mmCIF file of C-alpha atoms and ligand atoms in Angstrom:
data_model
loop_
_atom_site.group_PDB
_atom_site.id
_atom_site.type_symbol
_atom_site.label_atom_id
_atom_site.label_comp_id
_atom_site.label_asym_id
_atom_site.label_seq_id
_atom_site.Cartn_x
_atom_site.Cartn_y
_atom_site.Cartn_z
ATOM 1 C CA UNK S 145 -14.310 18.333 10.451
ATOM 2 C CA UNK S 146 -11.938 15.150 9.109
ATOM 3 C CA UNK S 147 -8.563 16.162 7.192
ATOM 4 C CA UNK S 148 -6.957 17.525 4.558
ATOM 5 C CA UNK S 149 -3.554 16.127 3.238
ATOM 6 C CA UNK S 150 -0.616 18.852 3.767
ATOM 7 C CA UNK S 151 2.258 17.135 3.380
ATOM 8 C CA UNK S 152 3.424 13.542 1.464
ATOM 9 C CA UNK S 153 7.012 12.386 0.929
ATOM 10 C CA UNK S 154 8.253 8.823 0.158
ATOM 11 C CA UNK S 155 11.107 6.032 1.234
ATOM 12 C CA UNK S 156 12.378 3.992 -0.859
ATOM 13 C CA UNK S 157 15.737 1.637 -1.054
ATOM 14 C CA UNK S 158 18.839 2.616 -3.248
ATOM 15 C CA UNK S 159 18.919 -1.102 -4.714
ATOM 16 C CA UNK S 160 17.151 -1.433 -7.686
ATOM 17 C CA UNK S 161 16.400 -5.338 -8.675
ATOM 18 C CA UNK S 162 15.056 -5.726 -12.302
ATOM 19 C CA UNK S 163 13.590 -8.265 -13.826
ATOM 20 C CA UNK S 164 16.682 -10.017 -15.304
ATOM 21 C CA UNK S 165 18.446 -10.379 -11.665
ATOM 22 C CA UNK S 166 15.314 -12.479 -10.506
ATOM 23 C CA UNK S 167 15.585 -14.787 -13.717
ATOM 24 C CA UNK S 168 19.537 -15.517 -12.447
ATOM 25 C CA UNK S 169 18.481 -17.306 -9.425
ATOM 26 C CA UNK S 170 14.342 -17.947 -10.566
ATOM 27 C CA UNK S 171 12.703 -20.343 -13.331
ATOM 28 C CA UNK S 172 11.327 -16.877 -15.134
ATOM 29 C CA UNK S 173 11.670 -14.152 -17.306
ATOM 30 C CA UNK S 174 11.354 -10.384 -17.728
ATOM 31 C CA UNK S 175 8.780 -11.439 -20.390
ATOM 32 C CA UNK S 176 6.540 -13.696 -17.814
ATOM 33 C CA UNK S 177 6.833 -11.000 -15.563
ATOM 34 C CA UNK S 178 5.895 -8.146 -17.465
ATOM 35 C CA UNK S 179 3.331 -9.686 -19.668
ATOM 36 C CA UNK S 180 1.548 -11.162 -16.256
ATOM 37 C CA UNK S 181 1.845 -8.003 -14.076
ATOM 38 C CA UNK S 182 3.763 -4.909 -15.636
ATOM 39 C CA UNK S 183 6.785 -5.538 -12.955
ATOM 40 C CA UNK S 184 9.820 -4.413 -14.127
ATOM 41 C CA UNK S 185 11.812 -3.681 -11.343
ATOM 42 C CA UNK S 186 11.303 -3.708 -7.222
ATOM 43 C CA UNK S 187 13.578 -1.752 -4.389
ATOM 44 C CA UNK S 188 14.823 -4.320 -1.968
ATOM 45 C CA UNK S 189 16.539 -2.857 1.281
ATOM 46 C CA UNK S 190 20.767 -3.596 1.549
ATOM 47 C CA UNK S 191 21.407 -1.511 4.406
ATOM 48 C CA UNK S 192 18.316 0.044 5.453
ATOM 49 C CA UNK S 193 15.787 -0.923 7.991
ATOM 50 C CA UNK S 194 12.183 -0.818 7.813
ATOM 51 C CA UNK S 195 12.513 2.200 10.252
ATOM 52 C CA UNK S 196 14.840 3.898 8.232
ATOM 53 C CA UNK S 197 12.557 4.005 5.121
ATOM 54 C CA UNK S 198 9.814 5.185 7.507
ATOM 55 C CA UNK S 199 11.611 7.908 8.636
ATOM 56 C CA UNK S 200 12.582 9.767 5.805
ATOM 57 C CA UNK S 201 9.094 9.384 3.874
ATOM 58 C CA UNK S 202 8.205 10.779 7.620
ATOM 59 C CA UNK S 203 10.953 13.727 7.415
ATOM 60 C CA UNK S 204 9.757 14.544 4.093
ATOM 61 C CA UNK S 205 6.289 14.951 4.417
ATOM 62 C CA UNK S 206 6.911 17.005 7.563
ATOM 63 C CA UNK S 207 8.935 19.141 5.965
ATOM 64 C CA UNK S 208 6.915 19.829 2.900
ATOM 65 C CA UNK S 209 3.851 20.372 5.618
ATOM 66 C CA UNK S 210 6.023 22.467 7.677
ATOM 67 C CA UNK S 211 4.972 20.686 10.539
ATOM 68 C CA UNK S 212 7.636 19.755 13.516
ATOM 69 C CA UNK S 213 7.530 16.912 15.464
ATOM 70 C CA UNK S 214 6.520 18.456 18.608
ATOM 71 C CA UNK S 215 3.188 19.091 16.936
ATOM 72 C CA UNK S 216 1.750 16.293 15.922
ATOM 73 C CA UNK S 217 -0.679 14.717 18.328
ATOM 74 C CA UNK S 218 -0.634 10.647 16.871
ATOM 75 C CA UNK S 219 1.701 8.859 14.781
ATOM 76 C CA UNK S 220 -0.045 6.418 12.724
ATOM 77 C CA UNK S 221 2.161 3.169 10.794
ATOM 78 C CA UNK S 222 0.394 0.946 8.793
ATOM 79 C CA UNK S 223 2.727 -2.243 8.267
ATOM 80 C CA UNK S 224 2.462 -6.247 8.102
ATOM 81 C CA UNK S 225 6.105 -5.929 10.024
ATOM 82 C CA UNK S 226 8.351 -3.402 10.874
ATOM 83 C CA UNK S 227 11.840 -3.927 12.273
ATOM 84 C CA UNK S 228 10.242 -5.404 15.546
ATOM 85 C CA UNK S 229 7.134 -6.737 16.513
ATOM 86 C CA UNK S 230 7.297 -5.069 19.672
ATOM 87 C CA UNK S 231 7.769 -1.983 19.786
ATOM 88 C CA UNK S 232 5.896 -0.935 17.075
ATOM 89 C CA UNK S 233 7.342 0.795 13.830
ATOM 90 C CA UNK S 234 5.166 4.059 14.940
ATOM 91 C CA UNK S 235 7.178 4.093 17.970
ATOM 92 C CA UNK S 236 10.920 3.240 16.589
ATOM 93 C CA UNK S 237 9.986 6.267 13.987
ATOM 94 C CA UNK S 238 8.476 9.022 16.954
ATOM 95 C CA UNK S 239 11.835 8.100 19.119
ATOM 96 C CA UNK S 240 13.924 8.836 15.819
ATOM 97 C CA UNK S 241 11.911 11.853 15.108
ATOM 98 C CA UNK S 242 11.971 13.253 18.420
ATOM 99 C CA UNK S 243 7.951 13.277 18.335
ATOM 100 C CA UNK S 244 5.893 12.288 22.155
ATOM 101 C CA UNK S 245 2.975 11.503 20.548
ATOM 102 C CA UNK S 246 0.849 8.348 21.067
ATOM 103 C CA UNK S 247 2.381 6.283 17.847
ATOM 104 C CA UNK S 248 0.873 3.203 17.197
ATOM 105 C CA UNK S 249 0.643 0.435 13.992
ATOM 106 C CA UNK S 250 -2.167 -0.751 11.920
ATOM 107 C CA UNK S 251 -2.294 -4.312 10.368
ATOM 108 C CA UNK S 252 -4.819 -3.913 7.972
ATOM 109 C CA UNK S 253 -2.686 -5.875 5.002
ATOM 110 C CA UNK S 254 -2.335 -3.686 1.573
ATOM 111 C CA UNK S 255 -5.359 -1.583 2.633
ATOM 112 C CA UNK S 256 -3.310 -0.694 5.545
ATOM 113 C CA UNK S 257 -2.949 3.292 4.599
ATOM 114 C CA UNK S 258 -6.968 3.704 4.221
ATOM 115 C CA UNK S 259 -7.452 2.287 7.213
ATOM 116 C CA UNK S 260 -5.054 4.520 9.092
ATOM 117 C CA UNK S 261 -6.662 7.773 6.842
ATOM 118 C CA UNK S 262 -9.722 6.318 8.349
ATOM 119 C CA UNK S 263 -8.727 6.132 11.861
ATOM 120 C CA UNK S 264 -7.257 9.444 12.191
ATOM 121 C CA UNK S 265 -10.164 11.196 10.408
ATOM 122 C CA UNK S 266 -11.902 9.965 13.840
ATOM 123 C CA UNK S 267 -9.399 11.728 15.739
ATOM 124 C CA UNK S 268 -10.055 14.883 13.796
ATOM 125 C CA UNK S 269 -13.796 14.608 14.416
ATOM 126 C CA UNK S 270 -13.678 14.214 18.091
ATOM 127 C CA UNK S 271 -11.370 16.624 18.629
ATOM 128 C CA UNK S 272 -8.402 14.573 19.947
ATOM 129 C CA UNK S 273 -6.287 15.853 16.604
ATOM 130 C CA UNK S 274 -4.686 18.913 14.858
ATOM 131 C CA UNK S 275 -1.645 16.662 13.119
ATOM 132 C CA UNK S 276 -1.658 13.329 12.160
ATOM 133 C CA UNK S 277 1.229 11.826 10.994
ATOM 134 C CA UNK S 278 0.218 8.436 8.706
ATOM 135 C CA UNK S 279 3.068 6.351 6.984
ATOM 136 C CA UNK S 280 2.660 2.938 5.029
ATOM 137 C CA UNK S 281 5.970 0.884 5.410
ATOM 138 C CA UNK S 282 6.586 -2.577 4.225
ATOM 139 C CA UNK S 283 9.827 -4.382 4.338
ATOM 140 C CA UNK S 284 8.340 -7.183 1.648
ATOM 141 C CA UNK S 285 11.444 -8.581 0.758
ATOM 142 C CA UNK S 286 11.389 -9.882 4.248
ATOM 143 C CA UNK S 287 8.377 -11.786 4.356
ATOM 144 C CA UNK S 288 8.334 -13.274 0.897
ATOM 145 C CA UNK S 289 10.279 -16.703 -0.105
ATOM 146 C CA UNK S 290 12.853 -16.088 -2.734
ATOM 147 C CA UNK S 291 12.816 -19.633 -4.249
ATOM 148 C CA UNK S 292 9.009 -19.219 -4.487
ATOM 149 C CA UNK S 293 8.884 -17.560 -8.258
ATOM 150 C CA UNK S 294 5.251 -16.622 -8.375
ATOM 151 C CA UNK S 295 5.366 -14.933 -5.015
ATOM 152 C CA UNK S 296 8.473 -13.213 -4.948
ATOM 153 C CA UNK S 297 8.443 -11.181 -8.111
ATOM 154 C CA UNK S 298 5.834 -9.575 -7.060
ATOM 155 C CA UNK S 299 6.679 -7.561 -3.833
ATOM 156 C CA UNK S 300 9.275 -4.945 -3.197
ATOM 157 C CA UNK S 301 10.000 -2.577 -0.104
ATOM 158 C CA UNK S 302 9.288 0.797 0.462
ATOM 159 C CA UNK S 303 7.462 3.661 2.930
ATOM 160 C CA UNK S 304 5.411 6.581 1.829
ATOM 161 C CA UNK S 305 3.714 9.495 4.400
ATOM 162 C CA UNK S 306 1.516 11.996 4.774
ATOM 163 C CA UNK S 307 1.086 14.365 7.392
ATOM 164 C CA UNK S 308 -3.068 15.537 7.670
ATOM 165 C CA UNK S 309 -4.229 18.593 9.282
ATOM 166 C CA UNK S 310 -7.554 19.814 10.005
ATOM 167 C CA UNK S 311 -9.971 19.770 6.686
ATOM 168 C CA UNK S 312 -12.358 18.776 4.683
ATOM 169 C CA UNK S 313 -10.730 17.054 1.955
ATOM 170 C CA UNK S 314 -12.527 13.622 2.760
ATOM 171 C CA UNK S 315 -15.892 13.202 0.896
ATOM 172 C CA UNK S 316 -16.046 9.851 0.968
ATOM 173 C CA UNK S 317 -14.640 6.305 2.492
ATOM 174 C CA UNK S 318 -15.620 3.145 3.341
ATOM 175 C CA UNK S 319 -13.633 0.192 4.683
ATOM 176 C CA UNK S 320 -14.209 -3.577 4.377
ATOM 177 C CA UNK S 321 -13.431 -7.244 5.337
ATOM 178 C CA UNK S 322 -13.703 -10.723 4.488
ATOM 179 C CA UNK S 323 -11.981 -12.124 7.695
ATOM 180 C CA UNK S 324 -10.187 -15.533 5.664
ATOM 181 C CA UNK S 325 -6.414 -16.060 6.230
ATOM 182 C CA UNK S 326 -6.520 -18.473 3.651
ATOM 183 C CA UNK S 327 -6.040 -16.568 0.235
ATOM 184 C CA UNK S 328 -3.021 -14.338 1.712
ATOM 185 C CA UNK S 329 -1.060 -15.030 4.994
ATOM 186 C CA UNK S 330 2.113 -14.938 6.745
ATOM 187 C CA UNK S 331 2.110 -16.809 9.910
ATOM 188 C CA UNK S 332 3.581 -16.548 13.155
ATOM 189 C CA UNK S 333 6.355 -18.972 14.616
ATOM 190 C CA UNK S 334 5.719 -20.987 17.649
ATOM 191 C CA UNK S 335 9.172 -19.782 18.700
ATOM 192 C CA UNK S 336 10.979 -23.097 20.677
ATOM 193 C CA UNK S 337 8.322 -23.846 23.032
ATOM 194 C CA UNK S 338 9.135 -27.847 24.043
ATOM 195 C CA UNK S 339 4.912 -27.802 25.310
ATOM 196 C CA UNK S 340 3.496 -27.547 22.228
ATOM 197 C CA UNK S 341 2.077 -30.203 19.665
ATOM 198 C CA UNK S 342 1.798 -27.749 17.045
ATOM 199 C CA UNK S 343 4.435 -28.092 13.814
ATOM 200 C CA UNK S 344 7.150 -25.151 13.304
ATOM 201 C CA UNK S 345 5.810 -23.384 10.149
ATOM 202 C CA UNK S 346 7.938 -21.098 7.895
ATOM 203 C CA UNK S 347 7.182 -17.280 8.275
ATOM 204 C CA UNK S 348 6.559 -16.507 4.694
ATOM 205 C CA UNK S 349 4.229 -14.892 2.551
ATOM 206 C CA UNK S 350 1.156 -17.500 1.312
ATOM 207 C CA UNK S 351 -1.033 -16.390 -1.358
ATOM 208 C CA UNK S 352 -3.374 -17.842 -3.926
ATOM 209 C CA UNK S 353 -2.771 -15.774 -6.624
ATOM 210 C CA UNK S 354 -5.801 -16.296 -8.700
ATOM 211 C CA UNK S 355 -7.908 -16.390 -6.011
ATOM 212 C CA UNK S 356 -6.208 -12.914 -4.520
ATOM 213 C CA UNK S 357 -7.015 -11.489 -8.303
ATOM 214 C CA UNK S 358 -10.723 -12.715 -8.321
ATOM 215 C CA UNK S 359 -11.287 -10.691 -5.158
ATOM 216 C CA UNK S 360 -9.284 -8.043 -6.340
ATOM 217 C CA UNK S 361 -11.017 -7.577 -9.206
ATOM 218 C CA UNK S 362 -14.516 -8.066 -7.671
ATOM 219 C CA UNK S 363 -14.064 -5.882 -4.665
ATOM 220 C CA UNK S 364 -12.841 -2.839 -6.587
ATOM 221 C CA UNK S 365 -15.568 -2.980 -8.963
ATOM 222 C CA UNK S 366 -18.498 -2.939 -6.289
ATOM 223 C CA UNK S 367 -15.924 -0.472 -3.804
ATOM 224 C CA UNK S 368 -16.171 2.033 -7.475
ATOM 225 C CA UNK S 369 -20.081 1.195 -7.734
ATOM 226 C CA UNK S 370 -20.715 1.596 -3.978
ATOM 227 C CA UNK S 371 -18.864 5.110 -3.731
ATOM 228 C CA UNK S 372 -20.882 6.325 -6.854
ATOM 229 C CA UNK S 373 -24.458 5.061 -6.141
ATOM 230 C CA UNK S 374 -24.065 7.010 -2.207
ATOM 231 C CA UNK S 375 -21.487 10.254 -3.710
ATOM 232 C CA UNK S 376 -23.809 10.998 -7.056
ATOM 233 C CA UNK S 377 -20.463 10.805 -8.066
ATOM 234 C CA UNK S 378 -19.329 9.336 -11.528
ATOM 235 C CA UNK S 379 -16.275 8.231 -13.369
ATOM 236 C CA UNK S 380 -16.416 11.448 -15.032
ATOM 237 C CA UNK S 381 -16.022 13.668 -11.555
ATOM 238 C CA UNK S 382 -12.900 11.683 -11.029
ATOM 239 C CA UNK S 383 -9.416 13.289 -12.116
ATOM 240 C CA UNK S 384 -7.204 10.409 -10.987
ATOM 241 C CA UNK S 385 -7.675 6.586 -9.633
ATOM 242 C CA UNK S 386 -5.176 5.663 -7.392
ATOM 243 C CA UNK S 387 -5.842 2.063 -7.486
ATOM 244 C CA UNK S 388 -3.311 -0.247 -5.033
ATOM 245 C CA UNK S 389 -0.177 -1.009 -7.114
ATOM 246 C CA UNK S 390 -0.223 -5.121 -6.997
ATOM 247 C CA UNK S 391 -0.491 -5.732 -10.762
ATOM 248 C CA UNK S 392 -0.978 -3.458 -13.746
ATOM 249 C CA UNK S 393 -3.479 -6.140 -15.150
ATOM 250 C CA UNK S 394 -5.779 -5.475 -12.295
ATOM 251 C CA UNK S 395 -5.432 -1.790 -12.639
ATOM 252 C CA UNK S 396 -6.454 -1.387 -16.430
ATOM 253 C CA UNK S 397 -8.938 -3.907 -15.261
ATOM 254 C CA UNK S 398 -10.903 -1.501 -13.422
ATOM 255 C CA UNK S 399 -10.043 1.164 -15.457
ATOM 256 C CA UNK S 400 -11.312 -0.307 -18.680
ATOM 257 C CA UNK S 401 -14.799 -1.561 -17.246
ATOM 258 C CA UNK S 402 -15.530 2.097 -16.369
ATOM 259 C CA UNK S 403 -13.907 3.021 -20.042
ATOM 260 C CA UNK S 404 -11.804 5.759 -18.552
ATOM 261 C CA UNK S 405 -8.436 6.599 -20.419
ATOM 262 C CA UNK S 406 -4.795 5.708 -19.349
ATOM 263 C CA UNK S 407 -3.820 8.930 -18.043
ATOM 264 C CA UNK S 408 -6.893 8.797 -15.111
ATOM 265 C CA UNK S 409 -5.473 5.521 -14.104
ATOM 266 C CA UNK S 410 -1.558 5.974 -13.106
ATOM 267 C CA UNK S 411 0.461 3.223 -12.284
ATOM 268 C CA UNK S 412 4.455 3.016 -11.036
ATOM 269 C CA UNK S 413 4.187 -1.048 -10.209
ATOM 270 C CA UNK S 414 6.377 -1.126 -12.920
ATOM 271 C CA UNK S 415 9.630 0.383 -11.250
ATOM 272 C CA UNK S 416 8.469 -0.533 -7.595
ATOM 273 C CA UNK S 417 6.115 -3.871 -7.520
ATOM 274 C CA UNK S 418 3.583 -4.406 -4.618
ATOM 275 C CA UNK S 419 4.728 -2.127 -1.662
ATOM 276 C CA UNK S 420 1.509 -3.239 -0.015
ATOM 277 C CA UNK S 421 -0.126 -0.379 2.644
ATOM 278 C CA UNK S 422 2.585 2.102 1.186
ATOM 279 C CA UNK S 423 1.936 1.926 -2.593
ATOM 280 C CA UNK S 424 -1.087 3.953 -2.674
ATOM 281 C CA UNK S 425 1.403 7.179 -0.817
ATOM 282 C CA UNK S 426 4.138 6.312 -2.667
ATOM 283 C CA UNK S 427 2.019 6.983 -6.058
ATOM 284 C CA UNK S 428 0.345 10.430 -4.250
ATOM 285 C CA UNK S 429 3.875 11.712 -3.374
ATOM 286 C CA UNK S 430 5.382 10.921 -7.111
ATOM 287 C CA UNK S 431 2.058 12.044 -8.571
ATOM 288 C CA UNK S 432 2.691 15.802 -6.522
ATOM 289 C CA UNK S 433 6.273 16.068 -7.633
ATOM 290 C CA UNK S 434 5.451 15.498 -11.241
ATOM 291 C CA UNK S 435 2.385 18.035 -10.564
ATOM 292 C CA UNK S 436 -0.296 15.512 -11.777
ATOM 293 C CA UNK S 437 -2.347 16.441 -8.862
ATOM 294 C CA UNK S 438 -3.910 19.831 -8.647
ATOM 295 C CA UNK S 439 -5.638 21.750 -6.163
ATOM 296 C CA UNK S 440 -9.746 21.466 -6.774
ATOM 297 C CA UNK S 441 -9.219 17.848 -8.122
ATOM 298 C CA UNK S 442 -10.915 14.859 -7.257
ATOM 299 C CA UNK S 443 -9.225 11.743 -6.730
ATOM 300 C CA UNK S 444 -10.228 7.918 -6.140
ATOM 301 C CA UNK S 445 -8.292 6.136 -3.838
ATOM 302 C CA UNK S 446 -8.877 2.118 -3.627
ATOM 303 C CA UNK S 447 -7.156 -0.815 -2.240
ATOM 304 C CA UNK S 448 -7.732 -4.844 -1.337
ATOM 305 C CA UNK S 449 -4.915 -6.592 0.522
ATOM 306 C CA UNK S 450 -4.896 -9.287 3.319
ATOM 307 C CA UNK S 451 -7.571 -10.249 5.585
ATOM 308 C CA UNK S 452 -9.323 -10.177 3.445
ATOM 309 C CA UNK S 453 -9.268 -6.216 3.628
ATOM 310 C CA UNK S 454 -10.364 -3.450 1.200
ATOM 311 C CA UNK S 455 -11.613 -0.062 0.919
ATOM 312 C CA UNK S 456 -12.136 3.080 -1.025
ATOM 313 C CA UNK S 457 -11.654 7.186 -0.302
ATOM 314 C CA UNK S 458 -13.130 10.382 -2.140
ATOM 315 C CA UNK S 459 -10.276 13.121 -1.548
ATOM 316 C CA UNK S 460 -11.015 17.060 -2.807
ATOM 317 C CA UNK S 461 -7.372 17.706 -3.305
ATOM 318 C CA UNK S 462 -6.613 21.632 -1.741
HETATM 319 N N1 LIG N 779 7.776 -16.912 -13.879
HETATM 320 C C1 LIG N 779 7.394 -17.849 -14.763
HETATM 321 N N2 LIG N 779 6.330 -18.618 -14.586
HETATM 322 C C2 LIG N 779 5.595 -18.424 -13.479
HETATM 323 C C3 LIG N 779 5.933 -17.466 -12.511
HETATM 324 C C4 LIG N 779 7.076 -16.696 -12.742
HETATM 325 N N3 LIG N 779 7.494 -15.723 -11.900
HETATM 326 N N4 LIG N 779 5.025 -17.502 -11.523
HETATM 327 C C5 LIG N 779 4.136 -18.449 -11.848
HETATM 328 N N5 LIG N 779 4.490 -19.018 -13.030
HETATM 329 C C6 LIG N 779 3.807 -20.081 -13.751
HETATM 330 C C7 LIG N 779 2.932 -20.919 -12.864
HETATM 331 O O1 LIG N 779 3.710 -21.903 -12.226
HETATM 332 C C8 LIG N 779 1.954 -21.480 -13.855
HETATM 333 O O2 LIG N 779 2.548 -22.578 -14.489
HETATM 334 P P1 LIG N 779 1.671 -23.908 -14.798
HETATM 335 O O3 LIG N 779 0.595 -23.429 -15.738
HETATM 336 O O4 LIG N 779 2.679 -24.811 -15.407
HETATM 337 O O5 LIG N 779 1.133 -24.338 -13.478
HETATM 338 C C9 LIG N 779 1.823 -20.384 -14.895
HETATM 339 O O6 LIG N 779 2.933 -19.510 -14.704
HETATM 340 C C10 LIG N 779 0.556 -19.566 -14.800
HETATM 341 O O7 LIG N 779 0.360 -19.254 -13.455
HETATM 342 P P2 LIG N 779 -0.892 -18.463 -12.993
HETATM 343 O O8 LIG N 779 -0.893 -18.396 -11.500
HETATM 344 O O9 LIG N 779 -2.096 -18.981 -13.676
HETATM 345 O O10 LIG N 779 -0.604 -17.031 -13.601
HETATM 346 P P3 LIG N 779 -1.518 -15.787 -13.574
HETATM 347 O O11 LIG N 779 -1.705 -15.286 -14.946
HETATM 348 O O12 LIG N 779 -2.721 -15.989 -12.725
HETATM 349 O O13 LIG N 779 -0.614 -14.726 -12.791
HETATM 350 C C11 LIG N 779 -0.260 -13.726 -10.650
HETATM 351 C C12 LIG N 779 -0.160 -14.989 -11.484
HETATM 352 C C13 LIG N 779 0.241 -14.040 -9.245
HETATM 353 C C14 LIG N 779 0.619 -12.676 -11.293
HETATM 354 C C15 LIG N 779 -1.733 -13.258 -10.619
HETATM 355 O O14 LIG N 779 -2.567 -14.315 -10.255
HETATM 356 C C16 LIG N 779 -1.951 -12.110 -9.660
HETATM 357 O O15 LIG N 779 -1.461 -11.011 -9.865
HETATM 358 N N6 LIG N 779 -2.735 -12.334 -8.591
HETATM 359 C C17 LIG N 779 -3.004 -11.285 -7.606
HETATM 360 C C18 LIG N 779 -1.816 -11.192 -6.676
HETATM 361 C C19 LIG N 779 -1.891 -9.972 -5.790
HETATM 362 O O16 LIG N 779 -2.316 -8.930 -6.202
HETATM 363 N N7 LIG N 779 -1.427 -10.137 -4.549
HETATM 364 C C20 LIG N 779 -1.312 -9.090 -3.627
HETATM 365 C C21 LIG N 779 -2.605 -8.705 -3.035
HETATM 366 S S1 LIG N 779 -2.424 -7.294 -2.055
#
């Protein structure tokens, strides 16, 4: 049975921060930055709150589905953090909707929004489903360390949504981990507890850069080879990659070992940087306005992130 996609919208802050505004305050440049990862610019929340961007990618999908919010049957938010640990972002956004649903969150790192397409294509199949709503949030800006220069150019905040209904859109997907916190973290505080021998640490974003873009790099390749070898699919059956958006070097990475032209490949890191679990439906929602995606096409979704997580999907667009 699974899904089909009916619906997509996007949240993003009004503050744009370029390049230049991170070399005021940062040892780096516009040049470093674009040259290493094709960032030119990142959304950082002012005003808004993580449930705020949520809620209008939320509205707009809905609306463009013409679904209300008395009939969806689970609310699904894939986030590293939303504006609370507890409650979850899923349920901040159903009480702002006015939805009843079960709402829950998925921590699944940058892979976040597969794993939630993934979850609620179980609901579909066993019945428990008609409407899914599935929005990838992340409030970056929050997590990262803004004296740490190779860490914090590279994030910015956004949401992006999708509402599924019944279908069979899904051809293909297959998740993955490689359970190390190492490469890619943000811990926990200990809070003030005086019964604990354990040091404070800060709560910010860890990540081995290099390492993160070997496994990157690897994963996608054998994710691609995998999905081929069991669809009989090839690069060829493939109208559009949507690749996760943390670096432009790792997309034309992929894109050039399969020799597939720009075009197949698009990319909008440049005026957003890594939104994590909502960069792959922020790029579906831009990619509908601008009518790059048609029905009958094929498209390639793939992600890594932290866990280490990472996965692929076969959508037949309708
Ligand atoms: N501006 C200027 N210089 C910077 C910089 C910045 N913003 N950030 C790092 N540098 C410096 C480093 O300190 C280093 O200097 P050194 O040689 O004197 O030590 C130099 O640039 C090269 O650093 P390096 O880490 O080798 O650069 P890189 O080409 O590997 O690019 C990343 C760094 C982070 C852009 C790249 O490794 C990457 O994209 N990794 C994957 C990250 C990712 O996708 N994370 C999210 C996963 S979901």
């Amino acid at each position: 049975m699974s899904f089909e996609i009916i619906g997509t919208g996007r949240g993003l802050p009004e503050q744009i921060i370029e390049n230049q505004r991170m070399a005021e305050f940062l040892d780096t440049s516009d040049e470093w930055i674009v040259s290493r990862t094709g960032i030119r610019s990142r959304r950082v929340c002012r005003t808004e709150t993580a449930t705020d961007l949520a809620v209008t990618a939320a509205e707009q999908a809905m609306k463009k589905a013409g679904v209300l919010p008395a009939e969806l049957d689970l609310i699904l938010c894939s986030t590293i953090g939303g504006d609370y640990v507890t409650p979850s972002l899923a349920c901040c956004v159903a009480g702002r909707i006015g939805a009843t649903c079960p709402s829950m969150d998925l921590n699944a790192g940058c892979v976040g929004f597969l794993y939630s397409l993934s979850m609620a294509a179980a609901h579909f199949d066993s019945g428990r489903a008609e409407k899914i709503l599935v929005i990838g949030l992340e409030r970056m800006s929050s997590w990262v360390d803004w004296n740490h220069r190779s860490i914090c150019v590279l994030f910015g905040d956004g949401a992006g949504a999708a509402v599924l209904g019944k279908g069979d859109s899904l051809r293909y997907l297959h998740l993955g981990t490689e359970g190390d916190p190492t490469p890619l973290n943000r811990p926990i505080s200990i809070g003030n507890n005086p019964f604990t021998d354990r040091p404070p640490v800060p709560e910010v974003l860890h990540m081995d850069g290099r390492r993160v873009f070997k496994f990157a790099t690897r994963v996608l390749e054998a994710e691609i080879t995998r999905a081929f070898k069991q669809t009989g699919f090839s690069s060829e059956d493939i109208d559009l990659f949507l690749i996760h958006q943390a670096n432009g070097r790792i997309v034309d990475y992929v894109r050039e070992k399969l020799g597939q032209p720009e075009e197949k490949f698009p990319k909008n890191v440049m005026r957003y940087g890594n939104t994590s679990s909502a960069s792959i439906p922020i790029l579906l929602d831009e990619l509908l306005e601008e009518g790059a995606v048609k029905p009958g096409q094929t498209l390639f979704l793939s992600a890594f992130g932290a866990g280490l997580t990472y996965g692929s999907a076969i959508l037949n667009w309708k």
